Coordinates of C-alpha atoms and ligand atoms in Angstrom, one line a residue:
X5 CA 0.0 0.0 0.0
X6 CA 1.3 3.4 -0.9
X7 CA 0.6 5.5 2.1
X8 CA 1.5 9.1 1.2
X9 CA 1.4 10.9 4.6
X10 CA 4.7 12.8 5.0
X11 CA 5.6 12.0 1.4
X12 CA 5.2 13.5 -2.1
X13 CA 3.5 12.2 -5.2
X14 CA 4.6 13.1 -8.7
X15 CA 1.6 13.0 -11.0
X16 CA -0.3 14.3 -14.0
X17 CA -4.0 14.8 -13.5
X18 CA -7.0 17.0 -13.3
X19 CA -9.0 18.9 -10.7
X20 CA -11.2 22.0 -10.5
X21 CA -10.9 24.9 -8.0
X22 CA -13.7 26.9 -9.6
X23 CA -16.7 26.0 -11.8
X24 CA -15.9 26.0 -15.5
X25 CA -12.1 25.8 -15.3
X26 CA -10.2 22.5 -15.3
X27 CA -6.7 22.8 -13.8
X28 CA -4.5 20.4 -15.8
X29 CA -1.6 19.1 -13.7
X30 CA 1.4 18.0 -15.8
X31 CA 4.0 16.2 -13.7
X32 CA 3.0 18.2 -10.6
X33 CA 4.7 17.5 -7.3
X34 CA 2.2 17.3 -4.5
X35 CA 3.7 17.5 -1.0
X36 CA 1.6 15.8 1.7
X37 CA 1.8 16.4 5.5
X38 CA 1.9 13.7 8.2
X39 CA -1.8 14.6 8.8
X40 CA -2.8 13.8 5.2
X41 CA -3.3 17.4 4.2
X42 CA -1.8 18.9 1.1
X43 CA 1.2 21.2 1.9
X44 CA 1.8 22.4 -1.6
X45 CA 1.3 21.7 -5.3
X46 CA 4.4 22.5 -7.2
X47 CA 4.7 22.6 -11.0
X48 CA 7.8 22.1 -13.1
X49 CA 8.4 25.8 -13.5
X50 CA 8.1 26.5 -9.7
X51 CA 11.5 27.6 -8.3
X52 CA 11.6 24.9 -5.6
X53 CA 10.3 22.1 -7.8
X54 CA 13.6 20.4 -8.8
X55 CA 15.1 20.7 -5.3
X56 CA 12.0 19.3 -3.5
X57 CA 11.8 16.5 -6.0
X58 CA 15.3 15.4 -5.6
X59 CA 15.2 15.8 -1.8
X60 CA 12.1 13.6 -1.6
X61 CA 13.6 11.1 -4.0
X62 CA 16.8 10.9 -1.9
X63 CA 14.6 10.3 1.3
X64 CA 12.7 7.5 -0.4
X65 CA 9.6 9.6 0.1
X66 CA 8.5 10.2 -3.5
X67 CA 5.9 8.1 -5.3
X68 CA 5.5 8.6 -9.1
X69 CA 2.4 7.7 -11.0
X70 CA 3.2 5.6 -14.1
X71 CA 2.7 6.9 -17.6
X72 CA -1.0 6.6 -18.6
X73 CA -2.2 7.1 -15.0
X74 CA -3.9 10.4 -14.0
X75 CA -4.6 11.7 -10.6
X76 CA -8.2 12.9 -9.9
X77 CA -9.7 14.1 -6.6
X78 CA -11.6 11.5 -4.7
X79 CA -15.3 11.6 -5.4
X80 CA -17.9 13.0 -3.0
X81 CA -21.2 11.1 -2.8
X82 CA -23.7 13.5 -1.2
X83 CA -26.5 11.0 -0.8
X84 CA -26.2 7.3 0.0
X85 CA -28.7 5.0 1.9
X86 CA -26.1 2.6 3.3
X87 CA -28.7 -0.1 4.3
X88 CA -30.2 -0.2 0.9
X89 CA -27.1 -1.7 -0.8
X90 CA -28.6 -5.3 -0.8
X91 CA -31.4 -4.1 -3.1
X92 CA -29.2 -2.2 -5.5
X93 CA -30.6 -2.9 -9.0
X94 CA -33.9 -4.3 -7.9
X95 CA -37.4 -3.0 -7.0
X96 CA -37.2 -0.1 -9.5
X97 CA -40.6 -0.5 -11.1
X98 CA -42.9 1.0 -8.5
X99 CA -43.5 4.6 -7.3
X100 CA -41.6 6.0 -4.4
X101 CA -44.3 5.6 -1.8
X102 CA -44.9 1.9 -2.7
X103 CA -41.1 1.3 -2.9
X104 CA -40.6 2.6 0.6
X105 CA -43.4 0.6 2.2
X106 CA -43.0 -2.7 0.2
X107 CA -39.3 -3.0 -0.3
X108 CA -37.2 -0.4 1.5
X109 CA -38.7 -0.2 5.1
X110 CA -38.7 -4.1 5.4
X111 CA -35.1 -4.2 4.2
X112 CA -34.0 -1.4 6.5
X113 CA -35.8 -3.1 9.5
X114 CA -33.4 -6.0 9.1
X115 CA -30.5 -3.9 10.5
X116 CA -31.9 -4.6 13.9
X117 CA -29.5 -7.6 13.4
X118 CA -26.0 -6.4 14.0
X119 CA -24.3 -9.2 12.1
X120 CA -26.4 -8.5 9.0
X121 CA -25.4 -4.8 9.3
X122 CA -21.7 -5.7 9.7
X123 CA -21.8 -7.8 6.5
X124 CA -23.7 -5.4 4.4
X125 CA -22.0 -2.2 5.5
X126 CA -18.5 -3.8 5.2
X127 CA -19.3 -4.7 1.5
X128 CA -20.7 -1.3 0.7
X129 CA -17.8 0.7 2.2
X130 CA -15.2 -1.4 0.4
X131 CA -17.1 -1.2 -2.9
X132 CA -17.6 2.6 -2.7
X133 CA -13.9 3.1 -2.0
X134 CA -13.1 0.9 -5.0
X135 CA -15.4 3.1 -7.1
X136 CA -13.3 6.2 -6.0
X137 CA -15.8 7.6 -3.5
X138 CA -13.6 9.0 -0.7
X139 CA -16.3 11.0 1.1
X140 CA -19.9 9.7 1.6
X141 CA -22.9 11.3 3.2
X142 CA -24.8 8.4 4.6
X143 CA -28.4 7.8 5.8
X144 CA -28.2 4.7 8.0
X145 CA -31.3 3.3 9.7
X146 CA -33.2 4.0 12.9
X147 CA -31.0 1.5 14.8
X148 CA -28.3 2.7 17.2
X149 CA -26.1 -0.4 17.2
X150 CA -26.1 -0.9 13.4
X151 CA -25.4 2.8 12.8
X152 CA -22.5 2.7 15.2
X153 CA -21.2 -0.3 13.2
X154 CA -21.3 1.7 10.0
X155 CA -19.2 4.4 11.8
X156 CA -16.7 1.7 13.0
X157 CA -16.4 0.3 9.5
X158 CA -15.8 3.7 7.9
X159 CA -13.0 4.3 10.4
X160 CA -11.4 0.9 9.9
X161 CA -11.6 1.2 6.1
X162 CA -10.5 4.8 6.2
X163 CA -13.4 6.3 4.3
X164 CA -14.4 9.9 5.1
X165 CA -18.0 9.7 6.1
X166 CA -20.9 11.7 7.5
X167 CA -23.4 9.4 9.1
X168 CA -27.0 9.9 10.3
X169 CA -29.2 7.7 12.4
X170 CA -32.5 8.1 10.5
X171 CA -35.2 9.8 12.4
X172 CA -38.8 8.6 11.5
X173 CA -41.6 8.5 14.0
X174 CA -44.8 9.4 12.1
X175 CA -47.1 6.4 12.7
X176 CA -49.3 7.5 9.7
X177 CA -46.4 7.0 7.2
X178 CA -44.0 4.6 8.9
X179 CA -44.9 0.9 9.7
X180 CA -45.0 -0.3 13.3
X181 CA -42.1 -2.7 12.6
X182 CA -39.8 0.2 11.5
X183 CA -40.2 3.5 13.2
X184 CA -39.0 5.5 16.2
X185 CA -41.5 5.0 19.1
X186 CA -41.7 8.7 19.8
X187 CA -40.2 12.1 19.1
X188 CA -38.1 11.6 22.2
X189 CA -36.7 8.4 20.9
X190 CA -35.9 9.9 17.5
X191 CA -34.1 12.9 19.1
X192 CA -32.4 10.9 21.9
X193 CA -31.2 8.4 19.4
X194 CA -29.7 11.1 17.3
X195 CA -28.0 12.7 20.3
X196 CA -26.5 9.3 21.3
X197 CA -25.1 8.7 17.9
X198 CA -23.5 12.2 17.9
X199 CA -21.9 11.4 21.2
X200 CA -20.6 8.0 20.0
X201 CA -19.0 9.3 16.8
X202 CA -17.5 12.4 18.4
X203 CA -15.9 10.5 21.3
X204 CA -14.9 7.5 19.3
X205 CA -11.2 6.6 20.2
X206 CA -10.3 6.0 16.5
X207 CA -11.9 9.3 15.4
X208 CA -9.6 11.9 16.8
X209 CA -9.1 13.4 13.3
X210 CA -12.9 13.5 12.9
X211 CA -12.8 11.4 9.7
X212 CA -16.4 10.4 10.5
X213 CA -18.9 13.1 11.5
X214 CA -22.5 12.7 12.8
X215 CA -25.5 14.1 10.9
X216 CA -28.9 15.1 12.0
X217 CA -31.2 13.1 9.7
X218 CA -34.9 13.5 9.6
X219 CA -35.8 11.0 6.8
X220 CA -38.2 13.4 5.1
X221 CA -41.2 15.4 6.3
X222 CA -43.8 12.7 5.6
X223 CA -42.0 10.2 7.9
X224 CA -41.5 12.7 10.8
X225 CA -43.9 14.3 13.3
X226 CA -43.7 18.0 13.7
X227 CA -42.4 17.5 17.3
X228 CA -39.5 15.5 15.8
X229 CA -38.7 18.1 13.1
X230 CA -38.8 20.8 15.7
X231 CA -36.6 18.9 18.1
X232 CA -34.1 18.0 15.4
X233 CA -33.9 21.7 14.2
X234 CA -33.1 22.7 17.8
X235 CA -30.5 19.9 18.1
X236 CA -28.8 20.9 14.8
X237 CA -28.4 24.4 16.0
X238 CA -27.1 23.3 19.4
X239 CA -24.6 20.6 18.1
X240 CA -23.5 22.3 14.9
X241 CA -23.8 19.1 13.1
X242 CA -24.6 18.6 9.4
X243 CA -28.2 18.0 8.5
X244 CA -29.6 15.9 5.7
X245 CA -33.0 15.1 4.4
X246 CA -35.1 14.6 1.3
X247 CA -36.7 17.6 -0.3
X248 CA -39.4 17.9 -3.0
X249 CA -38.5 14.6 -4.6
X250 CA -41.7 13.5 -6.3
X251 CA -45.2 14.7 -7.0
X252 CA -46.6 12.5 -4.2
X253 CA -44.1 13.6 -1.6
X254 CA -44.2 17.3 -2.6
X255 CA -48.0 17.2 -2.6
X256 CA -48.0 15.5 0.8
X257 CA -46.1 18.3 2.4
X258 CA -48.2 21.0 0.7
X259 CA -51.3 19.2 2.1
X260 CA -49.9 18.8 5.6
X261 CA -48.1 22.0 6.1
X262 CA -49.6 24.3 3.4
X263 CA -46.1 25.2 2.2
X264 CA -43.3 23.6 0.2
X265 CA -40.6 21.3 1.7
X266 CA -38.0 24.0 1.6
X267 CA -40.1 26.5 3.4
X268 CA -41.2 24.0 6.0
X269 CA -37.7 22.7 6.7
X270 CA -36.6 26.4 7.0
X271 CA -39.4 27.0 9.5
X272 CA -38.1 24.1 11.6
X273 CA -34.6 25.5 11.6
X274 CA -33.3 22.7 9.4
X275 CA -31.9 24.8 6.5
X276 CA -28.3 25.9 7.3
X277 CA -24.9 26.1 5.8
X278 CA -24.3 22.5 6.7
X279 CA -27.6 21.1 5.4
X280 CA -27.7 18.8 2.3
X281 CA -31.1 18.4 0.6
X282 CA -31.5 15.3 -1.6
X283 CA -33.2 15.6 -5.0
X284 CA -34.9 19.0 -4.8
X285 CA -36.3 18.2 -8.2
X286 CA -39.6 20.1 -7.8
X287 CA -38.3 23.2 -6.0
X288 CA -39.6 26.6 -7.1
X289 CA -37.5 29.7 -8.0
X290 CA -38.4 31.0 -4.6
X291 CA -37.2 27.8 -2.9
X292 CA -33.9 28.1 -4.8
X293 CA -33.5 31.6 -3.5
X294 CA -34.2 30.4 0.0
X295 CA -31.7 27.5 -0.3
X296 CA -29.1 29.9 -1.6
X297 CA -29.6 32.4 1.1
X298 CA -29.2 29.7 3.8
X299 CA -26.0 28.4 2.1
X300 CA -27.5 24.9 2.0
X301 CA -26.4 22.2 -0.4
X302 CA -28.3 20.0 -2.9
X303 CA -27.5 16.4 -3.7
X304 CA -28.4 16.0 -7.3
X305 CA -29.2 12.3 -7.9
X306 CA -29.9 12.0 -11.6
X307 CA -30.0 8.2 -11.9
X308 CA -32.4 7.8 -8.9
X309 CA -34.6 10.7 -10.2
X310 CA -35.2 8.8 -13.4
X311 CA -37.0 6.1 -11.4
X312 CA -38.5 7.9 -8.4
X313 CA -38.8 11.6 -9.2
X314 CA -41.4 13.2 -11.3
X315 CA -39.1 15.6 -13.1
X316 CA -35.5 16.5 -14.0
X317 CA -33.6 18.7 -11.5
X318 CA -32.6 21.9 -13.3
X319 CA -28.9 21.5 -12.5
X320 CA -27.7 24.3 -14.8
X321 CA -30.1 26.8 -13.4
X322 CA -29.0 25.9 -9.8
X323 CA -25.3 26.2 -10.6
X324 CA -25.8 29.5 -12.5
X325 CA -27.6 30.9 -9.4
X326 CA -24.7 29.9 -7.2
X327 CA -26.2 27.1 -5.2
X328 CA -23.9 24.5 -3.7
X329 CA -24.7 21.4 -5.7
X330 CA -23.0 18.0 -5.6
X331 CA -23.9 14.5 -6.8
X332 CA -25.6 11.7 -5.0
X333 CA -25.9 8.0 -6.0
X334 CA -29.0 7.7 -3.8
X335 CA -28.2 4.0 -3.4
X336 CA -30.5 2.1 -3.9
X337 CA -33.0 4.6 -5.5
X338 CA -30.2 4.9 -8.1
X339 CA -29.1 1.4 -9.2
X340 CA -25.3 2.2 -9.3
X341 CA -22.7 2.7 -6.6
X342 CA -20.5 4.6 -9.2
X343 CA -20.4 8.4 -9.2
X344 CA -19.0 8.1 -12.7
X345 CA -22.4 6.7 -13.7
X346 CA -24.0 9.6 -12.0
X347 CA -21.8 12.2 -13.7
X348 CA -22.8 10.7 -17.0
X349 CA -26.5 10.5 -16.0
X350 CA -26.3 14.2 -14.9
X351 CA -25.0 15.1 -18.4
X352 CA -27.7 13.0 -20.1
X353 CA -30.7 14.2 -18.2
X354 CA -29.6 17.9 -18.5
X355 CA -29.5 17.4 -22.2
X356 CA -33.0 15.8 -22.2
X357 CA -34.3 18.7 -20.1
X358 CA -32.9 21.1 -22.7
X359 CA -34.2 19.2 -25.8
X360 CA -37.5 17.8 -24.3
X361 CA -38.5 14.2 -24.7
X362 CA -41.9 14.0 -26.4
X363 CA -41.4 13.0 -30.1
X364 CA -44.9 14.0 -30.9
X365 CA -44.2 17.6 -30.2
X366 CA -42.5 19.8 -32.8
X367 CA -39.0 21.2 -32.0
X368 CA -40.4 24.5 -30.8
X369 CA -42.9 23.0 -28.4
X370 CA -40.8 20.1 -27.2
X371 CA -38.9 21.9 -24.4
X372 CA -39.2 25.1 -22.3
X373 CA -35.6 24.8 -21.1
X374 CA -33.3 26.2 -23.7
X375 CA -29.7 26.2 -22.4
X376 CA -30.3 23.6 -19.6
X377 CA -27.4 21.4 -20.7
X378 CA -24.2 21.1 -18.6
X379 CA -20.8 19.9 -19.8
X380 CA -18.4 17.4 -18.5
X381 CA -16.6 20.1 -16.5
X382 CA -19.8 20.8 -14.5
X383 CA -20.4 17.1 -13.9
X384 CA -16.8 16.7 -12.7
X385 CA -17.0 19.8 -10.6
X386 CA -20.2 18.6 -8.8
X387 CA -18.7 15.2 -8.1
X388 CA -15.5 16.7 -6.6
X389 CA -15.1 20.4 -5.5
X390 CA -18.9 21.1 -5.5
X391 CA -19.5 18.2 -3.1
X392 CA -16.7 19.4 -0.9
X393 CA -18.1 22.9 -0.8
X394 CA -21.7 21.7 -0.1
X395 CA -20.3 19.9 2.9
X396 CA -18.0 22.8 3.8
X397 CA -15.1 20.3 4.1
X398 CA -11.6 20.8 2.6
X399 CA -11.9 18.0 0.0
X400 CA -12.4 17.7 -3.7
X401 CA -9.5 19.9 -4.8
X402 CA -5.7 19.7 -4.9
X403 CA -4.8 22.8 -3.0
X404 CA -2.8 23.6 0.2
X405 CA -4.9 22.9 3.3
X406 CA -7.1 20.4 1.4
X407 CA -7.0 16.7 2.4
X408 CA -5.2 14.4 0.0
X409 CA -8.3 12.5 -1.0
X410 CA -7.5 11.2 -4.5
X411 CA -7.6 8.4 -7.0
X412 CA -5.3 7.2 -9.7
X413 CA -7.0 6.5 -13.0
X414 CA -5.2 3.9 -15.2
X415 CA -6.2 4.7 -18.7
X416 CA -4.3 1.7 -20.2
X417 CA -5.6 -1.2 -18.2
X418 CA -6.8 -3.8 -20.7
X419 CA -10.0 -4.8 -18.7
X420 CA -10.9 -1.1 -18.3
X421 CA -13.2 0.9 -20.6
X422 CA -11.0 4.0 -21.4
X423 CA -9.4 3.9 -24.8
X424 CA -7.1 6.9 -25.5
X425 CA -5.4 7.7 -28.8
X426 CA -2.1 9.4 -28.5
X427 CA -2.6 11.5 -31.6
X428 CA -6.1 12.5 -30.6
X429 CA -6.3 12.9 -26.9
X430 CA -4.5 15.6 -25.0
X431 CA -5.2 17.9 -22.0
X432 CA -8.8 18.3 -21.1
X433 CA -9.9 15.8 -23.7
X434 CA -8.3 13.1 -21.6
X435 CA -10.4 14.1 -18.6
X436 CA -13.5 14.2 -20.8
X437 CA -12.9 10.6 -21.9
X438 CA -12.2 9.5 -18.3
X439 CA -15.6 11.0 -17.2
X440 CA -17.5 9.5 -20.1
X441 CA -15.9 6.0 -20.2
X442 CA -14.1 5.1 -16.9
X443 CA -15.2 2.1 -15.0
X444 CA -14.1 0.3 -11.8
X445 CA -11.1 -1.5 -13.4
X446 CA -9.7 1.9 -14.4
X447 CA -9.5 3.0 -10.7
X448 CA -6.1 1.8 -9.8
X449 CA -5.6 3.3 -6.4
X450 CA -7.6 5.4 -3.9
X451 CA -6.3 7.5 -1.0
X452 CA -8.1 9.3 1.8
X453 CA -6.1 11.8 3.8
X454 CA -3.0 10.4 2.3
X455 CA -3.7 6.8 3.4
X456 CA -4.2 4.3 0.6
X457 CA -7.7 2.7 1.1
X458 CA -8.2 0.8 -2.2
Ligands
GUN17 N1 -37.6 9.5 0.6 C1 -37.7 9.0 1.9 N2 -36.9 8.0 2.0 C2 -36.3 7.8 0.9 C3 -35.4 6.9 0.4 O1 -34.9 6.0 1.1 N3 -35.0 7.0 -0.9 C4 -35.5 8.0 -1.7 N4 -35.0 8.1 -3.0 N5 -36.4 8.9 -1.3 C5 -36.8 8.8 0.0
FE18 FE1 -32.6 9.1 -0.8

């Protein structure tokens, strides 16, 4: 294993520090501190480059990426339901409300069994790391023990993770076999998980963070939403929930609270700088303005939305308005653990939003969303820097002070799916091909905080 803490890596690669501009690294020398943070990124024309390179080399503290390998930031998955991994790729043919009751709640209830949790969560975390996901924002289940096991596994495997015990106590929407018994139980369970994660002996560097996690408004009572809003303010934790995902869900909140999800969550004090809203497909222009003013983030889950949402999230508009948007796999609403698949899905659905999808309409009537497309840079930005900004964590970029969370993409591996042509592919085109065609065999190595984890 190539642990890079206290060492340097010599690599070509790509990252983005601002939307729209890819920074191409050509034989850059990245110096990494003992704590896994980047000390500096030196280019061949920097004055200290040659000296640092030979000094590190002499110390045996220089790792070089081979030709054909490119360094990318580790990917940030802003929305994962960890317990749903066993049903990845199944149960995709029913609407959200049926899927939850018939498939998802019964599966999540099985995490009362700690050994099942250990097996399932161990597989998920290893697989996500192998897919290049170095930071994951997880919904767990209502269970204390299983959720603690997920935190333990992330710490052992070295994945940066934000983990929430799911709060869901509304007896009208949650089955008796899978719900918190009361608002008190939902809130106390959340507090207990925060205590466990924050005082974990293996978590001194806060690699794993606790998250206040009301599942979504339909599954929570007002007392729970209010209590969790107060708790979020008091503990300063991240907050995650689902927002305006489908017509049914959006309509349910309008009927119960008389306002949209965004406004209701805001009223409960659940919209802050450290909040991530999953989906937000049906948000209004007013909702977008509110989310922006609170500094909250959005987890865009394009693959999941194709199955469970009623519309395409207007990614381009949200980015143009300056909202913090990252990508989410929404395992298992989205049937892929790969954020590369989700980058490609984001590109495709934005195109379909722009073009329209009804072949019976003429070109002028087919779409009302001219200019809705995004390009590979926006998709890459969302999966890396954008996700880091949404979480307000120093990840997703190669810059001093940021964590060395990264992956090496091997573009030459025979069993992989990237095919470069020396006389055609240079600079950003190589990144474009990586985004459109990379698969798991191309992900040669993965590091979190300088530690090799896959
Ligand atoms: N809304 C409430 N729970 C869920 C879930 O598990 N997945 C999705 N996609 N939406 C939800
Ligand atoms: Fe979800």
